[in-house]
Short mmCIF file of C-alpha atoms in Angstrom, two decimals:
data_model
loop_
_atom_site.label_atom_id
_atom_site.label_comp_id
_atom_site.label_asym_id
_atom_site.label_seq_id
_atom_site.Cartn_x
_atom_site.Cartn_y
_atom_site.Cartn_z
CA MET A 1 10.53 121.69 109.61
CA ALA A 2 6.95 121.71 108.56
CA ASP A 3 4.29 124.14 109.66
CA ARG A 4 1.80 122.52 112.01
CA TYR A 5 -1.08 123.74 114.14
CA LEU A 6 -2.08 123.37 117.73
CA ILE A 7 -5.87 123.62 117.80
CA LEU A 8 -8.02 123.84 120.90
CA GLU A 9 -11.57 122.78 121.65
CA ASP A 10 -12.68 126.42 122.04
CA GLY A 11 -11.85 127.13 118.37
CA SER A 12 -8.47 128.81 118.79
CA ALA A 13 -5.50 127.78 116.67
CA TYR A 14 -1.77 128.37 117.07
CA LEU A 15 0.60 128.10 114.12
CA GLY A 16 3.91 126.45 114.95
CA GLU A 17 6.63 124.20 113.64
CA GLY A 18 6.47 120.46 114.03
CA PHE A 19 9.20 118.38 115.64
CA GLY A 20 9.33 114.85 116.96
CA SER A 21 6.81 112.54 115.33
CA PRO A 22 4.72 113.83 112.39
CA ALA A 23 1.65 112.05 113.81
CA VAL A 24 -1.67 113.80 114.37
CA SER A 25 -2.79 113.43 117.97
CA THR A 26 -5.48 114.56 120.38
CA GLY A 27 -5.48 114.86 124.14
CA GLU A 28 -6.25 117.15 127.05
CA ILE A 29 -3.83 120.08 127.12
CA VAL A 30 -2.23 121.22 130.38
CA PHE A 31 0.62 123.62 131.00
CA ASN A 32 3.64 122.97 133.19
CA THR A 33 5.75 125.73 134.73
CA SER A 34 8.80 123.66 135.73
CA MET A 35 12.11 125.26 134.80
CA THR A 36 13.84 121.89 134.38
CA GLY A 37 12.88 118.24 134.31
CA TYR A 38 11.07 117.99 130.98
CA GLN A 39 12.18 114.37 130.55
CA GLU A 40 10.73 113.33 133.91
CA ILE A 41 7.54 115.25 133.15
CA ILE A 42 7.07 113.78 129.66
CA THR A 43 7.61 110.25 130.98
CA ASN A 44 5.44 110.71 134.09
CA GLN A 45 2.31 108.59 133.61
CA ILE A 46 0.13 111.18 135.33
CA TYR A 47 0.19 112.92 131.93
CA HIS A 48 -1.23 109.88 130.13
CA ASN A 49 -3.24 111.01 127.09
CA GLN A 50 -2.42 114.66 127.73
CA ILE A 51 -0.59 117.29 125.72
CA ILE A 52 1.94 119.17 127.83
CA ALA A 53 2.72 122.81 127.15
CA PHE A 54 5.91 124.02 128.81
CA THR A 55 6.06 127.65 129.86
CA GLN A 56 9.84 127.53 130.27
CA PRO A 57 10.85 129.06 126.90
CA THR A 58 13.59 126.62 125.86
CA ILE A 59 12.99 122.90 126.23
CA GLY A 60 15.40 120.12 125.26
CA SER A 61 18.69 121.83 126.03
CA TYR A 62 20.17 118.90 127.95
CA GLY A 63 18.79 116.12 125.76
CA ILE A 64 17.43 112.82 127.01
CA ASN A 65 19.46 110.65 129.36
CA HIS A 66 18.89 107.22 130.83
CA ASP A 67 18.82 108.36 134.46
CA SER A 68 15.69 110.43 134.21
CA TYR A 69 12.90 108.18 132.95
CA GLU A 70 9.82 108.08 135.14
CA SER A 71 8.23 105.25 133.13
CA ILE A 72 9.43 102.80 130.50
CA LEU A 73 7.34 104.27 127.71
CA PRO A 74 5.87 107.76 127.75
CA THR A 75 2.16 108.01 126.93
CA VAL A 76 1.74 111.76 126.52
CA LYS A 77 -0.01 112.87 123.36
CA GLY A 78 2.14 115.85 122.54
CA VAL A 79 4.72 118.39 123.65
CA VAL A 80 4.19 122.11 123.11
CA VAL A 81 7.15 124.49 123.48
CA ARG A 82 8.27 128.00 122.62
CA ASP A 83 11.67 126.88 121.42
CA VAL A 84 13.09 123.38 121.12
CA ALA A 85 16.85 123.11 121.56
CA SER A 86 18.39 121.17 118.69
CA ILE A 87 21.79 120.68 120.26
CA SER A 88 22.94 119.55 123.63
CA THR A 89 26.30 119.41 125.32
CA ASN A 90 25.27 117.43 128.37
CA ARG A 91 27.67 114.53 129.02
CA GLN A 92 24.75 112.27 129.97
CA ARG A 93 22.84 112.96 126.80
CA ARG A 94 21.87 109.99 124.68
CA TRP A 95 19.35 111.56 122.34
CA SER A 96 17.93 114.94 121.59
CA LEU A 97 14.34 115.62 122.58
CA ASP A 98 13.43 115.64 118.87
CA GLN A 99 14.96 112.18 118.28
CA TYR A 100 13.33 110.80 121.41
CA LEU A 101 9.84 112.01 120.50
CA LYS A 102 10.28 110.55 117.00
CA GLN A 103 11.18 107.17 118.49
CA GLN A 104 8.19 107.26 120.80
CA ASN A 105 5.81 108.46 118.09
CA ILE A 106 4.90 111.59 120.02
CA PRO A 107 4.38 114.84 118.09
CA GLY A 108 5.91 118.08 119.30
CA ILE A 109 5.21 121.61 118.20
CA SER A 110 7.50 124.61 118.70
CA HIS A 111 7.31 128.37 118.04
CA ILE A 112 4.09 128.55 120.02
CA ASP A 113 3.41 131.64 122.13
CA THR A 114 3.32 129.55 125.29
CA ARG A 115 2.85 132.59 127.50
CA HIS A 116 -0.40 133.43 125.70
CA LEU A 117 -1.42 129.78 125.72
CA ALA A 118 -0.78 129.47 129.46
CA LYS A 119 -2.89 132.56 130.19
CA GLN A 120 -5.68 131.15 128.06
CA LEU A 121 -5.54 127.75 129.81
CA ARG A 122 -5.32 129.38 133.22
CA ALA A 123 -8.64 131.06 132.48
CA SER A 124 -10.36 128.14 130.77
CA GLY A 125 -8.91 125.14 132.60
CA PRO A 126 -7.62 122.14 130.65
CA MET A 127 -9.42 121.35 127.41
CA LYS A 128 -9.17 119.03 124.45
CA ALA A 129 -6.52 119.91 121.89
CA SER A 130 -4.92 118.46 118.77
CA ILE A 131 -1.63 118.81 116.98
CA VAL A 132 -2.57 118.76 113.26
CA ASP A 133 -1.20 119.65 109.82
CA VAL A 134 -4.19 121.70 108.68
CA ALA A 135 -6.43 123.77 110.98
CA ASP A 136 -9.61 123.51 108.91
CA ALA A 137 -13.24 122.93 109.93
CA HIS A 138 -12.75 119.20 109.51
CA ALA A 139 -9.92 119.18 112.08
CA PHE A 140 -12.07 121.08 114.59
CA ASP A 141 -14.98 118.70 113.96
CA GLN A 142 -12.71 115.75 114.62
CA LEU A 143 -11.42 117.36 117.82
CA GLY A 144 -14.93 118.15 119.04
CA ALA A 145 -16.09 114.60 118.34
CA THR A 146 -13.19 112.92 120.13
CA VAL A 147 -14.14 111.39 123.45
CA LEU A 148 -11.21 110.97 125.81
CA THR A 149 -11.10 107.87 127.98
CA ASN A 150 -11.56 108.08 131.74
CA GLN A 151 -9.85 104.74 132.26
CA GLN A 152 -6.33 106.14 132.39
CA VAL A 153 -5.20 104.11 135.40
CA ALA A 154 -6.14 100.84 133.73
CA ALA A 155 -4.12 101.92 130.69
CA VAL A 156 -0.88 102.69 132.51
CA ALA A 157 -0.82 100.63 135.74
CA THR A 158 0.91 97.27 135.65
CA PRO A 159 -1.49 94.41 134.88
CA LYS A 160 0.70 91.90 136.76
CA PRO A 161 2.66 91.99 140.03
CA PHE A 162 6.42 92.39 139.75
CA PRO A 163 9.24 92.48 142.30
CA ASN A 164 11.97 95.04 142.89
CA PRO A 165 14.08 93.02 145.34
CA GLY A 166 16.04 94.55 148.19
CA THR A 167 17.45 93.41 151.51
CA GLY A 168 15.56 95.71 153.88
CA LEU A 169 11.97 96.35 154.87
CA ASN A 170 9.22 94.65 152.90
CA VAL A 171 7.09 97.20 151.03
CA VAL A 172 4.05 96.66 148.81
CA VAL A 173 3.50 99.40 146.22
CA VAL A 174 -0.03 99.53 144.81
CA ASP A 175 0.42 100.80 141.26
CA PHE A 176 -1.96 103.39 139.82
CA GLY A 177 0.59 104.43 137.17
CA LEU A 178 3.60 104.99 139.37
CA LYS A 179 6.55 107.16 138.58
CA HIS A 180 9.92 105.44 138.86
CA GLY A 181 11.05 107.96 141.46
CA ILE A 182 9.03 106.07 144.07
CA LEU A 183 10.87 102.81 143.35
CA ARG A 184 14.19 104.66 143.16
CA GLU A 185 13.73 106.18 146.62
CA LEU A 186 12.68 102.80 148.06
CA SER A 187 15.73 101.15 146.44
CA LYS A 188 18.02 103.75 148.03
CA ARG A 189 16.60 102.69 151.38
CA ALA A 190 17.18 98.99 150.54
CA CYS A 191 13.46 98.16 150.63
CA ASN A 192 12.28 94.83 149.27
CA VAL A 193 9.45 95.93 147.01
CA THR A 194 6.56 94.12 145.38
CA VAL A 195 4.49 96.19 142.97
CA LEU A 196 0.86 95.07 142.72
CA PRO A 197 -1.82 96.17 140.23
CA TYR A 198 -4.32 98.73 141.54
CA THR A 199 -6.96 95.99 141.60
CA ALA A 200 -5.08 94.18 144.41
CA THR A 201 -7.31 93.04 147.27
CA THR A 202 -6.62 93.41 150.99
CA GLU A 203 -5.81 89.70 151.21
CA GLU A 204 -3.37 89.82 148.31
CA ILE A 205 -1.53 92.67 150.02
CA ILE A 206 -1.58 91.24 153.56
CA ASN A 207 -0.49 87.81 152.31
CA LEU A 208 2.81 89.39 151.27
CA ASP A 209 3.37 90.34 154.94
CA PRO A 210 4.37 93.94 154.18
CA ASP A 211 6.04 96.23 156.72
CA GLY A 212 4.36 99.08 154.89
CA VAL A 213 2.20 99.88 151.86
CA ILE A 214 2.51 102.70 149.33
CA LEU A 215 -0.35 103.94 147.17
CA SER A 216 1.32 105.33 144.06
CA THR A 217 0.83 108.34 141.87
CA GLY A 218 -1.27 108.01 138.75
CA PRO A 219 -3.34 109.79 136.11
CA GLY A 220 -6.94 110.87 135.96
CA LYS A 221 -9.81 111.51 138.28
CA PRO A 222 -9.90 109.48 141.52
CA GLN A 223 -13.71 109.12 141.35
CA ASP A 224 -13.34 107.07 138.15
CA LEU A 225 -11.71 104.20 140.04
CA PRO A 226 -13.81 101.32 141.41
CA ASP A 227 -15.03 101.55 145.02
CA SER A 228 -13.14 98.34 145.79
CA VAL A 229 -9.96 100.44 145.88
CA LEU A 230 -11.40 102.54 148.72
CA THR A 231 -12.43 99.41 150.62
CA MET A 232 -8.89 98.07 150.28
CA ILE A 233 -7.44 101.32 151.67
CA GLN A 234 -9.87 101.30 154.61
CA ASN A 235 -8.80 97.74 155.46
CA ILE A 236 -5.07 98.28 155.02
CA GLN A 237 -4.56 101.64 156.73
CA SER A 238 -5.22 100.39 160.27
CA ARG A 239 -3.05 97.29 159.85
CA VAL A 240 0.29 98.47 158.43
CA PRO A 241 1.96 101.86 157.95
CA LEU A 242 0.56 103.45 154.80
CA PHE A 243 2.04 106.17 152.63
CA ALA A 244 -0.02 107.57 149.75
CA ILE A 245 1.23 109.90 147.01
CA GLY A 246 -0.55 112.00 144.38
CA LEU A 247 -3.58 110.07 143.10
CA GLY A 248 -2.98 107.73 146.05
CA HIS A 249 -3.35 110.70 148.40
CA GLU A 250 -6.67 111.63 146.80
CA LEU A 251 -7.90 108.04 147.19
CA PHE A 252 -6.68 107.91 150.81
CA ALA A 253 -8.71 111.06 151.52
CA MET A 254 -11.78 109.62 149.78
CA ALA A 255 -11.47 106.36 151.72
CA ASN A 256 -11.71 108.47 154.87
CA GLY A 257 -14.79 110.40 153.85
CA ALA A 258 -13.34 113.49 152.15
CA LYS A 259 -14.55 114.75 148.77
CA ILE A 260 -12.30 115.56 145.82
CA MET A 261 -12.76 118.75 143.84
CA LYS A 262 -11.51 119.91 140.46
CA LEU A 263 -8.64 122.33 140.86
CA SER A 264 -8.44 125.51 138.82
CA PRO A 265 -5.87 126.56 137.92
CA GLU A 266 -4.19 123.18 138.16
CA HIS A 267 -0.76 122.75 139.77
CA HIS A 268 1.93 121.62 137.32
CA GLY A 269 5.32 122.89 138.36
CA ALA A 270 7.56 123.33 141.37
CA ASN A 271 7.07 126.97 142.29
CA HIS A 272 4.50 126.76 145.07
CA PRO A 273 5.64 127.31 148.65
CA ILE A 274 4.18 124.56 150.82
CA ARG A 275 3.98 124.82 154.61
CA GLU A 276 4.71 121.77 156.73
CA VAL A 277 2.20 122.40 159.49
CA ILE A 278 3.92 120.58 162.34
CA THR A 279 7.23 122.48 162.06
CA ASN A 280 5.91 125.60 160.31
CA GLN A 281 8.70 125.23 157.73
CA ILE A 282 8.32 126.12 154.07
CA ILE A 283 9.27 123.55 151.45
CA TYR A 284 9.10 123.39 147.66
CA ALA A 285 8.15 120.27 145.75
CA SER A 286 7.29 119.24 142.24
CA GLN A 287 3.53 119.07 141.75
CA GLY A 288 1.18 117.62 139.16
CA GLN A 289 -2.44 117.74 140.17
CA GLY A 290 -5.73 118.54 138.51
CA PHE A 291 -7.74 117.61 141.60
CA ALA A 292 -7.51 118.44 145.27
CA VAL A 293 -9.06 117.35 148.54
CA ASP A 294 -11.93 119.68 149.47
CA PRO A 295 -10.89 121.04 152.90
CA GLU A 296 -14.53 121.51 153.94
CA THR A 297 -15.12 117.78 153.73
CA VAL A 298 -12.14 116.63 155.79
CA ASP A 299 -13.24 115.05 159.06
CA ARG A 300 -10.92 116.70 161.62
CA ASN A 301 -11.61 113.94 164.11
CA LYS A 302 -10.07 111.47 161.69
CA LEU A 303 -7.49 113.36 159.65
CA ILE A 304 -4.85 115.97 160.39
CA THR A 305 -3.77 118.35 157.62
CA THR A 306 0.03 118.10 157.48
CA PHE A 307 0.97 120.18 154.43
CA VAL A 308 -0.75 123.27 152.97
CA ASP A 309 -0.10 125.03 149.64
CA LEU A 310 0.43 128.72 150.39
CA ILE A 311 -0.63 129.98 146.95
CA ASP A 312 -4.21 128.73 147.02
CA GLY A 313 -4.52 127.03 150.42
CA THR A 314 -5.06 123.54 148.99
CA ILE A 315 -4.34 120.53 151.17
CA GLN A 316 -0.98 118.98 150.27
CA GLY A 317 -0.77 116.34 152.96
CA LEU A 318 -2.96 114.39 155.37
CA ARG A 319 -2.42 112.00 158.22
CA TYR A 320 -4.75 109.67 160.06
CA ARG A 321 -5.01 110.53 163.75
CA ASP A 322 -5.08 107.00 165.13
CA PHE A 323 -2.41 105.13 163.20
CA PRO A 324 0.62 105.73 160.97
CA ALA A 325 -1.15 106.34 157.67
CA PHE A 326 -0.23 109.52 155.83
CA SER A 327 -0.23 111.05 152.39
CA VAL A 328 1.20 113.85 150.27
CA GLN A 329 -0.31 115.42 147.18
CA PHE A 330 3.04 116.57 145.75
CA PHE A 331 5.82 114.32 144.39
CA PRO A 332 8.22 113.59 147.25
CA ASP A 333 10.68 111.62 145.08
CA GLY A 334 12.24 114.78 143.66
CA ALA A 335 12.16 113.61 140.04
CA PRO A 336 12.32 116.31 138.85
CA GLY A 337 13.44 118.27 141.90
CA PRO A 338 13.32 119.94 144.42
CA THR A 339 14.91 117.02 146.25
CA LYS A 340 14.69 118.14 149.87
CA VAL A 341 11.21 116.63 150.24
CA ARG A 342 12.65 113.10 149.77
CA ASP A 343 12.80 113.20 153.55
CA VAL A 344 9.18 112.01 153.55
CA PHE A 345 10.41 108.57 152.41
CA ASP A 346 12.68 108.47 155.47
CA GLU A 347 9.66 109.28 157.59
CA PHE A 348 7.84 106.33 156.02
CA VAL A 349 10.80 103.97 156.59
CA GLU A 350 11.11 105.10 160.22
CA SER A 351 7.38 104.56 160.73
CA MET A 352 7.78 101.01 159.44
CA GLN A 353 10.79 100.40 161.71
CA GLN A 354 8.85 101.74 164.67
CA ALA A 355 5.85 99.55 163.88
CA ARG A 356 8.13 96.50 163.76
CA GLY A 357 9.83 97.31 167.05
CA PRO A 358 13.53 97.19 167.92
CA VAL A 359 15.72 94.58 166.27
CA TRP A 360 17.62 93.50 169.39
CA MET B 1 36.34 108.20 168.59
CA GLN B 2 33.13 110.01 167.80
CA LYS B 3 30.54 109.18 165.19
CA GLU B 4 27.36 111.05 164.32
CA VAL B 5 24.59 108.47 163.98
CA VAL B 6 21.63 110.86 163.72
CA ASP B 7 21.89 114.23 161.99
CA SER B 8 19.73 117.29 162.60
CA MET B 9 17.26 116.38 159.84
CA ALA B 10 16.74 112.88 161.22
CA MET B 11 16.41 114.27 164.74
CA LYS B 12 13.72 116.67 163.54
CA ARG B 13 11.89 113.78 161.88
CA ALA B 14 12.11 111.67 165.02
CA LEU B 15 10.52 114.47 167.07
CA THR B 16 7.84 114.88 164.43
CA ARG B 17 7.05 111.18 164.49
CA ILE B 18 6.95 111.05 168.29
CA THR B 19 4.50 113.96 168.21
CA TYR B 20 2.16 112.13 165.84
CA GLU B 21 2.45 108.96 167.92
CA ILE B 22 1.50 110.89 171.05
CA ILE B 23 -1.68 112.02 169.28
CA GLU B 24 -2.32 108.46 168.02
CA GLN B 25 -1.94 106.76 171.38
CA ASN B 26 -3.71 109.38 173.51
CA LYS B 27 -6.56 109.86 171.00
CA GLY B 28 -5.79 113.56 170.83
CA ILE B 29 -4.11 115.77 173.41
CA ARG B 30 -6.85 116.22 176.01
CA ASN B 31 -5.34 116.17 179.52
CA VAL B 32 -1.84 115.58 178.13
CA VAL B 33 1.05 117.31 179.92
CA LEU B 34 4.74 117.03 179.10
CA VAL B 35 7.45 116.77 181.74
CA GLY B 36 11.05 117.10 180.58
CA ILE B 37 13.92 115.70 182.61
CA LYS B 38 16.75 118.22 182.96
CA THR B 39 18.75 119.21 181.04
CA ARG B 40 18.12 118.10 177.48
CA GLY B 41 14.82 116.37 178.14
CA VAL B 42 13.32 119.79 178.80
CA TYR B 43 14.27 121.14 175.39
CA ILE B 44 13.02 118.00 173.68
CA ALA B 45 9.73 118.30 175.59
CA GLN B 46 9.43 121.93 174.50
CA ARG B 47 9.93 121.01 170.86
CA ILE B 48 7.27 118.31 171.08
CA ALA B 49 4.95 120.84 172.74
CA GLU B 50 5.58 123.33 169.90
CA ARG B 51 4.68 120.67 167.36
CA LEU B 52 1.53 119.67 169.21
CA ALA B 53 0.54 123.33 169.38
CA GLN B 54 1.02 123.70 165.60
CA LEU B 55 -1.19 120.70 164.86
CA GLU B 56 -3.90 121.11 167.48
CA ALA B 57 -3.88 124.88 168.10
CA ALA B 58 -3.70 124.33 171.85
CA THR B 59 -1.05 125.00 174.48
CA ILE B 60 0.34 121.96 176.28
CA PRO B 61 1.89 122.55 179.72
CA VAL B 62 5.60 121.66 179.86
CA GLY B 63 7.16 120.94 183.25
CA GLU B 64 10.83 120.67 184.19
CA LEU B 65 12.11 118.02 186.53
CA ASP B 66 15.48 117.97 188.31
CA ILE B 67 15.90 114.41 189.47
CA THR B 68 19.34 114.68 191.07
CA ALA B 69 18.04 114.23 194.63
CA PHE B 70 16.16 111.09 193.66
CA ARG B 71 19.04 109.22 192.06
CA ASP B 72 20.26 106.08 193.79
CA ASP B 73 23.72 106.15 192.20
CA GLN B 74 25.10 109.63 193.01
CA PRO B 75 24.30 110.28 196.72
CA GLU B 76 27.02 112.97 197.02
CA MET B 77 25.11 115.24 194.60
CA ALA B 78 21.76 114.83 196.31
CA ASP B 79 22.38 117.37 199.11
CA GLN B 80 22.11 120.58 197.10
CA ALA B 81 19.31 119.38 194.77
CA PRO B 82 15.58 120.12 195.25
CA THR B 83 13.50 117.40 196.87
CA ASP B 84 10.07 119.09 196.94
CA TYR B 85 7.45 118.92 194.22
CA GLN B 86 8.89 120.93 191.33
CA LEU B 87 6.19 121.35 188.72
CA THR B 88 4.17 124.53 188.42
CA PHE B 89 1.02 122.53 187.67
CA ASP B 90 -0.77 119.61 189.25
CA VAL B 91 -0.53 116.21 187.54
CA ALA B 92 -3.61 114.72 189.23
CA GLY B 93 -5.86 113.20 186.57
CA LYS B 94 -3.44 114.13 183.77
CA LYS B 95 -1.81 111.96 181.13
CA VAL B 96 1.82 112.72 181.91
CA ILE B 97 4.42 112.17 179.22
CA LEU B 98 7.91 112.05 180.67
CA VAL B 99 10.53 113.16 178.16
CA ASP B 100 14.25 112.44 178.25
CA ASP B 101 17.04 112.34 175.71
CA VAL B 102 18.52 108.87 176.29
CA LEU B 103 17.04 105.75 177.88
CA PHE B 104 19.85 103.58 179.23
CA THR B 105 19.68 101.75 182.59
CA GLY B 106 16.25 103.13 183.44
CA ARG B 107 17.47 104.59 186.77
CA THR B 108 16.86 108.19 185.70
CA ILE B 109 13.29 107.34 184.86
CA ARG B 110 12.72 105.58 188.18
CA ALA B 111 14.05 108.68 189.93
CA ALA B 112 11.78 110.87 187.80
CA LEU B 113 8.76 108.80 188.83
CA ASP B 114 9.68 109.45 192.47
CA ALA B 115 10.08 113.17 191.81
CA LEU B 116 6.65 113.28 190.16
CA MET B 117 4.88 111.84 193.19
CA GLY B 118 3.47 114.51 195.40
CA GLY B 119 1.73 116.19 192.51
CA GLY B 120 -1.34 114.01 192.87
CA ARG B 121 -2.26 110.81 191.09
CA PRO B 122 -1.82 111.10 187.32
CA GLN B 123 -4.26 109.23 185.09
CA SER B 124 -1.22 107.70 183.39
CA ILE B 125 2.49 108.24 182.92
CA SER B 126 4.18 107.34 179.66
CA LEU B 127 7.74 107.79 178.51
CA ALA B 128 9.14 109.43 175.38
CA VAL B 129 12.87 109.27 174.63
CA LEU B 130 14.90 110.40 171.67
CA VAL B 131 17.25 107.40 171.93
CA ASP B 132 16.81 103.95 173.40
CA ARG B 133 20.27 102.41 173.69
CA GLY B 134 19.38 99.23 175.62
CA HIS B 135 21.15 97.85 178.78
CA ARG B 136 18.22 98.27 181.15
CA GLU B 137 18.76 97.55 184.85
CA LEU B 138 15.13 98.13 185.83
CA PRO B 139 11.84 96.93 184.32
CA ILE B 140 11.21 100.16 182.38
CA ARG B 141 10.42 100.68 178.71
CA ALA B 142 9.66 103.69 176.54
CA ASP B 143 6.28 104.26 174.84
CA PHE B 144 7.67 106.68 172.24
CA ILE B 145 11.14 106.15 170.80
CA GLY B 146 12.91 108.43 168.35
CA LYS B 147 15.65 105.99 167.46
CA ASN B 148 16.75 102.58 168.70
CA ILE B 149 20.55 102.61 168.78
CA PRO B 150 22.16 99.31 169.80
CA THR B 151 25.32 100.10 171.80
CA ALA B 152 28.09 98.46 173.76
CA ARG B 153 27.86 99.15 177.47
CA GLN B 154 31.05 101.22 177.68
CA GLU B 155 30.11 103.48 174.76
CA ARG B 156 28.58 106.87 175.41
CA ILE B 157 25.63 108.43 173.56
CA LYS B 158 25.74 112.20 173.27
CA VAL B 159 22.53 114.00 172.29
CA SER B 160 23.13 117.63 171.29
CA VAL B 161 20.38 120.22 171.14
CA THR B 162 20.79 123.68 169.65
CA GLU B 163 19.61 125.39 172.83
CA VAL B 164 22.54 124.02 174.87
CA ASP B 165 25.12 122.67 172.44
CA GLY B 166 24.71 124.95 169.43
CA HIS B 167 23.63 122.17 167.06
CA ASP B 168 21.29 119.18 166.82
CA GLY B 169 22.55 115.62 166.49
CA ILE B 170 23.26 112.32 168.18
CA GLU B 171 26.79 110.91 168.47
CA ILE B 172 28.29 107.66 169.71
CA ILE B 173 31.55 108.16 171.60
CA ASN B 174 33.88 105.32 172.54
#
């Protein structure tokens, strides 16, 4: 394997070994502390245009299997690891991580001191980075001159509506770059799903006569989305049960007057204890967030805080006081795990059933 | 034959949802009091009160009601049961939420309404039940329902709560 470099915007360079695609690429680098679930993380569209550094020392040891995709095509810009496993004995394995990244034209780099890198990123916050062959002045100039898009949602959300038919409750999912886990959990509950682009209007949603609406996860900064999205949420939330996840949660909060702040350090992993306020129980969930709802700006007469992160006190869930509209910042679909939080989808289904009334 | 239709997780969720719905429909918890119908209704009322306290950082009064003396279908049991006003607080001007485990014929609830009288004129009385199984004999409906479970008339619904039965769950027995 060839020597390659991971270079960062602040001038630092890490020598490593290339794997996956030999392409040169640039993106914002973030680190993820999950012990397992690299396939779900790499294919999660919230990491669109980003380079993911895994702090778990060995990545790739169970290969790539067809049950764990969170999108059809991954759009990450690179994978940074300490050690990439070249073999796998998992019965579900189809490809190795190396083969998969080659197919998808995504460069990887191994033999990086990811512990040092994580400490550096924890202090600095995410920054631009490149995976390159030569770490010379030219490469740093190129990196410094690269402007990353802020139109990530438009790049990964579906441009056209599509159905995911089922025999149960009728659910509209507004797609901001959804992870497949959301559709998987709705399928398990027999929901009849229509996925609409994030530009969907109130009328387009209501005309489908939904029993409930989901605002999906997605990449980027919520403030970069058009205000029409907030108007849509304000119109929908009082009419049908609403469940918002990840970026959707941030938009739901904004639509109800809260401000969004940059989070530092960001949450990418599944190691934060989260308190469910109503029962005082502690749960764990997989997280991927660079932004958080500013608690000072939450109108307590409108919203109830339902989940709180116990490491830094950030809001992990909100609920509207006057109607069944609620949101979670973490990923409740358990892909990758922990899976116990999938319960929140049952809560959504039961809210829809209640809103419809009894069937007899 | 016995079949568990709601497990402890689903029961916990139902109580959580009822709690949020109580906040939604009462625009907060001002003047709200909970009254549980003995035996299991009391424990369910207490759990809802704990949840409301977590969310709103306020204590909600929880009353206990023994409605035996007010039943119209078991006159032989009425002699040894209390007939005076049983709550430790006044319900005048309050938004009373009656809580029971199962809503069936509606006769228990009618009796509970009788037992509540004497405590003044509440602003409103609403009804929260963990299970609505249908087969009403009186014009009564619940405002907050944990689970609608369609049943045959001769089946029995058994709600278990940890405080009395050692575990949480809802079973159909026939």
